[in-house]
């Protein structure tokens, strides 16, 4: 079955660090564009980052310089390392696949269930 | 702050139709395709429309998308109670060099 499962969320103090993971099954993360999208409580969706098949990355302005996206092909897992966390980073973090082919445009076709990150003292 | 603007809410009675607008600019909707996502309460988003007007398999033809210039629209015909959800438009933005989501529209079936 094609699916994404996030883990690693939790409570962290402002200024702290946390790494969330996204394990993929049924497909290879290295053959797709893999994204992180977040949603603050009661708010809309915000794109965070993407890692392309070639390994290059892009970030949203609100996390640039603080967050790092990466993947481990041997574990078929996507990661988001979050440093210098702020209270405004509190959100559910979703990983999402962009199959990067003409058959689906640049839409995200598979989403995980999300993992909650709370930044609070 | 979202760069794609949607109305905060829309509503209709069962069987009616609703249309949700998504306003952007030349750097996003004006030069790239638009995707729409449906988020049911308490769940992850799911793709509803891709490449501005294409439906993934399994999405009913009651849902349709269109794009003109720097704006896009999602139309839902024959409203059903199951359609109560939040709807988001999205597109790549060439100036920001990132993906942008709309502000979201909550659809209520009266």
mmCIF file of C-alpha atoms in Angstrom:
data_model
loop_
_atom_site.group_PDB
_atom_site.id
_atom_site.type_symbol
_atom_site.label_atom_id
_atom_site.label_comp_id
_atom_site.label_asym_id
_atom_site.label_seq_id
_atom_site.Cartn_x
_atom_site.Cartn_y
_atom_site.Cartn_z
ATOM 1 C CA UNK A 1 0.000 0.000 0.000
ATOM 2 C CA UNK A 2 1.247 3.469 -0.898
ATOM 3 C CA UNK A 3 1.387 5.551 2.261
ATOM 4 C CA UNK A 4 3.303 8.085 4.322
ATOM 5 C CA UNK A 5 3.579 7.927 8.115
ATOM 6 C CA UNK A 6 4.966 10.849 10.103
ATOM 7 C CA UNK A 7 6.478 10.621 13.565
ATOM 8 C CA UNK A 8 8.632 12.589 15.973
ATOM 9 C CA UNK A 9 6.347 15.433 16.914
ATOM 10 C CA UNK A 10 6.086 16.677 20.473
ATOM 11 C CA UNK A 11 6.538 19.562 22.875
ATOM 12 C CA UNK A 12 9.708 21.654 22.621
ATOM 13 C CA UNK A 13 10.759 24.931 24.200
ATOM 14 C CA UNK A 14 11.306 28.103 22.155
ATOM 15 C CA UNK A 15 14.814 28.115 20.740
ATOM 16 C CA UNK A 16 14.970 24.322 20.827
ATOM 17 C CA UNK A 17 15.307 21.722 18.086
ATOM 18 C CA UNK A 18 13.277 18.785 16.869
ATOM 19 C CA UNK A 19 13.446 16.343 13.976
ATOM 20 C CA UNK A 20 10.299 14.891 12.467
ATOM 21 C CA UNK A 21 10.306 11.878 10.161
ATOM 22 C CA UNK A 22 8.118 10.580 7.366
ATOM 23 C CA UNK A 23 8.385 6.906 6.464
ATOM 24 C CA UNK A 24 7.227 5.981 2.984
ATOM 25 C CA UNK A 25 5.936 2.615 1.826
ATOM 26 C CA UNK A 26 4.868 1.426 -1.596
ATOM 27 C CA UNK A 27 7.115 3.862 -3.454
ATOM 28 C CA UNK A 28 10.587 5.396 -3.313
ATOM 29 C CA UNK A 29 11.092 8.855 -1.765
ATOM 30 C CA UNK A 30 14.150 9.364 -3.954
ATOM 31 C CA UNK A 31 12.076 9.081 -7.146
ATOM 32 C CA UNK A 32 9.592 11.751 -6.159
ATOM 33 C CA UNK A 33 9.561 15.370 -5.060
ATOM 34 C CA UNK A 34 8.897 15.197 -1.329
ATOM 35 C CA UNK A 35 7.368 18.091 0.579
ATOM 36 C CA UNK A 36 6.567 19.254 4.076
ATOM 37 C CA UNK A 37 3.385 21.266 4.651
ATOM 38 C CA UNK A 38 2.228 22.580 8.023
ATOM 39 C CA UNK A 39 -1.032 23.765 9.514
ATOM 40 C CA UNK A 40 -1.190 25.853 12.672
ATOM 41 C CA UNK A 41 -4.180 25.157 14.950
ATOM 42 C CA UNK A 42 -7.334 26.534 13.333
ATOM 43 C CA UNK A 43 -5.371 28.004 10.426
ATOM 44 C CA UNK A 44 -4.741 27.241 6.769
ATOM 45 C CA UNK A 45 -2.088 25.230 5.000
ATOM 46 C CA UNK A 46 1.473 26.550 4.643
ATOM 47 C CA UNK A 47 4.087 24.978 2.397
ATOM 48 C CA UNK A 48 7.391 24.503 4.235
ATOM 49 C CA UNK A 49 9.928 22.766 2.029
ATOM 50 C CA UNK A 50 10.651 20.418 -0.884
ATOM 51 C CA UNK A 51 13.487 18.064 -1.781
ATOM 52 C CA UNK A 52 13.790 17.154 -5.448
ATOM 53 C CA UNK A 53 14.897 13.867 -6.955
ATOM 54 C CA UNK A 54 18.361 15.289 -7.595
ATOM 55 C CA UNK A 55 18.701 16.383 -3.967
ATOM 56 C CA UNK A 56 18.238 20.118 -4.345
ATOM 57 C CA UNK A 57 15.954 21.823 -1.841
ATOM 58 C CA UNK A 58 13.686 24.855 -1.462
ATOM 59 C CA UNK A 59 12.220 26.472 1.647
ATOM 60 C CA UNK A 60 9.451 28.859 2.551
ATOM 61 C CA UNK A 61 10.611 32.269 3.736
ATOM 62 C CA UNK A 62 9.334 31.705 7.300
ATOM 63 C CA UNK A 63 11.644 28.713 7.879
ATOM 64 C CA UNK A 64 14.616 29.495 5.643
ATOM 65 C CA UNK A 65 17.889 29.198 7.560
ATOM 66 C CA UNK A 66 16.262 27.339 10.465
ATOM 67 C CA UNK A 67 14.807 24.165 8.939
ATOM 68 C CA UNK A 68 16.567 21.512 6.860
ATOM 69 C CA UNK A 69 14.866 18.886 4.712
ATOM 70 C CA UNK A 70 16.668 15.639 3.941
ATOM 71 C CA UNK A 71 16.025 12.002 3.061
ATOM 72 C CA UNK A 72 17.587 8.632 3.739
ATOM 73 C CA UNK A 73 17.134 6.512 0.636
ATOM 74 C CA UNK A 74 18.151 3.308 2.417
ATOM 75 C CA UNK A 75 15.392 3.825 4.981
ATOM 76 C CA UNK A 76 12.999 5.333 2.424
ATOM 77 C CA UNK A 77 12.361 8.129 4.910
ATOM 78 C CA UNK A 78 12.033 11.898 4.677
ATOM 79 C CA UNK A 79 13.130 14.199 7.498
ATOM 80 C CA UNK A 80 12.659 17.775 8.630
ATOM 81 C CA UNK A 81 15.242 19.098 11.075
ATOM 82 C CA UNK A 82 13.841 22.135 12.860
ATOM 83 C CA UNK A 83 16.183 24.447 14.779
ATOM 84 C CA UNK A 84 15.685 27.757 16.583
ATOM 85 C CA UNK A 85 12.018 26.916 16.995
ATOM 86 C CA UNK A 86 9.519 29.691 17.666
ATOM 87 C CA UNK A 87 6.025 29.609 19.116
ATOM 88 C CA UNK A 88 4.677 30.398 15.647
ATOM 89 C CA UNK A 89 6.107 27.092 14.387
ATOM 90 C CA UNK A 90 3.435 25.261 16.402
ATOM 91 C CA UNK A 91 1.492 23.223 13.854
ATOM 92 C CA UNK A 92 0.618 19.836 12.462
ATOM 93 C CA UNK A 93 3.380 18.883 10.047
ATOM 94 C CA UNK A 94 2.380 16.816 7.007
ATOM 95 C CA UNK A 95 4.663 15.181 4.484
ATOM 96 C CA UNK A 96 3.302 14.989 0.962
ATOM 97 C CA UNK A 97 4.398 13.457 -2.315
ATOM 98 C CA UNK A 98 4.605 15.259 -5.645
ATOM 99 C CA UNK A 99 4.985 12.441 -8.168
ATOM 100 C CA UNK A 100 6.830 14.848 -10.477
ATOM 101 C CA UNK A 101 5.323 13.491 -13.630
ATOM 102 C CA UNK A 102 3.084 14.751 -16.341
ATOM 103 C CA UNK A 103 0.262 12.561 -15.067
ATOM 104 C CA UNK A 104 -0.458 14.682 -11.990
ATOM 105 C CA UNK A 105 0.904 18.135 -12.725
ATOM 106 C CA UNK A 106 2.685 19.427 -9.636
ATOM 107 C CA UNK A 107 -0.048 18.443 -7.199
ATOM 108 C CA UNK A 108 0.568 16.508 -3.998
ATOM 109 C CA UNK A 109 -1.133 13.151 -4.444
ATOM 110 C CA UNK A 110 -0.239 11.313 -1.221
ATOM 111 C CA UNK A 111 -0.303 12.881 2.254
ATOM 112 C CA UNK A 112 0.607 11.521 5.645
ATOM 113 C CA UNK A 113 -1.660 11.794 8.667
ATOM 114 C CA UNK A 114 0.484 14.540 10.223
ATOM 115 C CA UNK A 115 2.489 14.932 13.415
ATOM 116 C CA UNK A 116 1.882 17.718 15.946
ATOM 117 C CA UNK A 117 4.736 19.993 16.961
ATOM 118 C CA UNK A 118 4.114 22.334 19.881
ATOM 119 C CA UNK A 119 6.609 25.058 20.711
ATOM 120 C CA UNK A 120 5.926 26.419 24.171
ATOM 121 C CA UNK A 121 7.649 27.169 27.443
ATOM 122 C CA UNK B 1 0.660 35.299 4.706
ATOM 123 C CA UNK B 2 -1.007 33.543 1.778
ATOM 124 C CA UNK B 3 -0.561 35.089 -1.651
ATOM 125 C CA UNK B 4 -3.634 33.331 -3.044
ATOM 126 C CA UNK B 5 -6.914 34.832 -1.852
ATOM 127 C CA UNK B 6 -10.114 32.844 -1.350
ATOM 128 C CA UNK B 7 -13.436 33.768 0.256
ATOM 129 C CA UNK B 8 -13.507 32.506 3.858
ATOM 130 C CA UNK B 9 -16.828 30.728 3.465
ATOM 131 C CA UNK B 10 -19.395 29.451 1.004
ATOM 132 C CA UNK B 11 -22.655 27.606 1.522
ATOM 133 C CA UNK B 12 -25.585 25.995 -0.212
ATOM 134 C CA UNK B 13 -28.439 23.598 0.330
ATOM 135 C CA UNK B 14 -28.239 19.956 -0.754
ATOM 136 C CA UNK B 15 -28.406 19.699 -4.525
ATOM 137 C CA UNK B 16 -27.345 23.280 -5.130
ATOM 138 C CA UNK B 17 -24.028 24.387 -6.578
ATOM 139 C CA UNK B 18 -21.293 26.609 -5.160
ATOM 140 C CA UNK B 19 -18.251 28.217 -6.746
ATOM 141 C CA UNK B 20 -15.060 29.120 -4.901
ATOM 142 C CA UNK B 21 -12.690 31.715 -6.341
ATOM 143 C CA UNK B 22 -8.923 31.884 -5.976
ATOM 144 C CA UNK B 23 -7.156 35.126 -6.857
ATOM 145 C CA UNK B 24 -3.425 35.255 -7.448
ATOM 146 C CA UNK B 25 -0.880 37.062 -9.578
ATOM 147 C CA UNK B 26 1.252 36.714 -12.682
ATOM 148 C CA UNK B 27 3.978 34.879 -10.754
ATOM 149 C CA UNK B 28 1.734 32.052 -9.554
ATOM 150 C CA UNK B 29 -1.649 31.391 -11.170
ATOM 151 C CA UNK B 30 -0.754 33.539 -14.165
ATOM 152 C CA UNK B 31 2.167 31.315 -15.118
ATOM 153 C CA UNK B 32 1.522 27.934 -13.499
ATOM 154 C CA UNK B 33 -1.262 25.421 -13.131
ATOM 155 C CA UNK B 34 -3.580 25.416 -10.129
ATOM 156 C CA UNK B 35 -4.352 22.533 -7.793
ATOM 157 C CA UNK B 36 -7.249 22.219 -5.372
ATOM 158 C CA UNK B 37 -7.324 20.241 -2.131
ATOM 159 C CA UNK B 38 -10.198 19.154 0.074
ATOM 160 C CA UNK B 39 -9.666 18.831 3.812
ATOM 161 C CA UNK B 40 -12.417 17.077 5.722
ATOM 162 C CA UNK B 41 -12.615 17.853 9.456
ATOM 163 C CA UNK B 42 -9.768 16.282 11.396
ATOM 164 C CA UNK B 43 -8.092 14.721 8.365
ATOM 165 C CA UNK B 44 -5.184 15.382 6.023
ATOM 166 C CA UNK B 45 -5.841 17.240 2.768
ATOM 167 C CA UNK B 46 -6.509 15.229 -0.345
ATOM 168 C CA UNK B 47 -6.140 16.291 -3.998
ATOM 169 C CA UNK B 48 -9.355 17.300 -5.727
ATOM 170 C CA UNK B 49 -8.228 19.018 -8.934
ATOM 171 C CA UNK B 50 -4.787 19.104 -10.546
ATOM 172 C CA UNK B 51 -3.409 20.962 -13.563
ATOM 173 C CA UNK B 52 -6.231 23.519 -13.137
ATOM 174 C CA UNK B 53 -9.040 21.305 -14.457
ATOM 175 C CA UNK B 54 -8.156 17.616 -14.112
ATOM 176 C CA UNK B 55 -9.763 15.259 -11.611
ATOM 177 C CA UNK B 56 -7.819 12.421 -9.983
ATOM 178 C CA UNK B 57 -9.451 9.051 -10.343
ATOM 179 C CA UNK B 58 -12.148 8.598 -7.749
ATOM 180 C CA UNK B 59 -13.122 12.270 -7.549
ATOM 181 C CA UNK B 60 -16.743 12.728 -8.664
ATOM 182 C CA UNK B 61 -17.426 14.823 -11.754
ATOM 183 C CA UNK B 62 -19.500 17.127 -9.525
ATOM 184 C CA UNK B 63 -16.170 18.843 -8.876
ATOM 185 C CA UNK B 64 -14.655 20.928 -11.665
ATOM 186 C CA UNK B 65 -11.863 23.466 -11.935
ATOM 187 C CA UNK B 66 -11.043 26.309 -14.274
ATOM 188 C CA UNK B 67 -8.422 29.017 -14.671
ATOM 189 C CA UNK B 68 -8.395 32.352 -16.427
ATOM 190 C CA UNK B 69 -5.515 34.808 -16.248
ATOM 191 C CA UNK B 70 -4.493 35.205 -12.617
ATOM 192 C CA UNK B 71 -7.623 33.644 -11.129
ATOM 193 C CA UNK B 72 -9.010 30.154 -10.739
ATOM 194 C CA UNK B 73 -12.297 28.650 -9.625
ATOM 195 C CA UNK B 74 -13.580 25.432 -8.127
ATOM 196 C CA UNK B 75 -17.205 24.558 -8.826
ATOM 197 C CA UNK B 76 -19.162 21.993 -6.838
ATOM 198 C CA UNK B 77 -22.497 20.941 -8.255
ATOM 199 C CA UNK B 78 -25.181 18.849 -6.566
ATOM 200 C CA UNK B 79 -23.955 19.639 -3.045
ATOM 201 C CA UNK B 80 -23.954 16.754 -0.593
ATOM 202 C CA UNK B 81 -23.473 16.747 3.167
ATOM 203 C CA UNK B 82 -20.162 14.928 2.640
ATOM 204 C CA UNK B 83 -18.855 18.010 0.819
ATOM 205 C CA UNK B 84 -18.667 19.977 4.078
ATOM 206 C CA UNK B 85 -14.957 20.658 4.285
ATOM 207 C CA UNK B 86 -12.226 23.238 3.836
ATOM 208 C CA UNK B 87 -11.018 23.791 0.272
ATOM 209 C CA UNK B 88 -7.627 25.201 -0.685
ATOM 210 C CA UNK B 89 -6.212 26.313 -4.012
ATOM 211 C CA UNK B 90 -2.451 26.086 -4.582
ATOM 212 C CA UNK B 91 0.179 26.843 -7.188
ATOM 213 C CA UNK B 92 3.913 27.235 -7.634
ATOM 214 C CA UNK B 93 5.107 30.828 -7.349
ATOM 215 C CA UNK B 94 8.012 31.728 -9.624
ATOM 216 C CA UNK B 95 8.922 34.876 -7.647
ATOM 217 C CA UNK B 96 8.911 33.224 -4.237
ATOM 218 C CA UNK B 97 10.406 30.045 -5.708
ATOM 219 C CA UNK B 98 8.012 28.064 -3.581
ATOM 220 C CA UNK B 99 4.581 26.497 -3.452
ATOM 221 C CA UNK B 100 1.762 28.708 -2.175
ATOM 222 C CA UNK B 101 -1.638 27.790 -0.783
ATOM 223 C CA UNK B 102 -4.788 29.859 -0.796
ATOM 224 C CA UNK B 103 -6.339 31.219 2.385
ATOM 225 C CA UNK B 104 -8.924 28.442 2.386
ATOM 226 C CA UNK B 105 -12.722 28.342 2.049
ATOM 227 C CA UNK B 106 -15.031 26.563 4.443
ATOM 228 C CA UNK B 107 -18.009 25.058 2.628
ATOM 229 C CA UNK B 108 -21.172 24.499 4.652
ATOM 230 C CA UNK B 109 -24.141 22.475 3.464
ATOM 231 C CA UNK B 110 -27.226 24.075 5.006
#
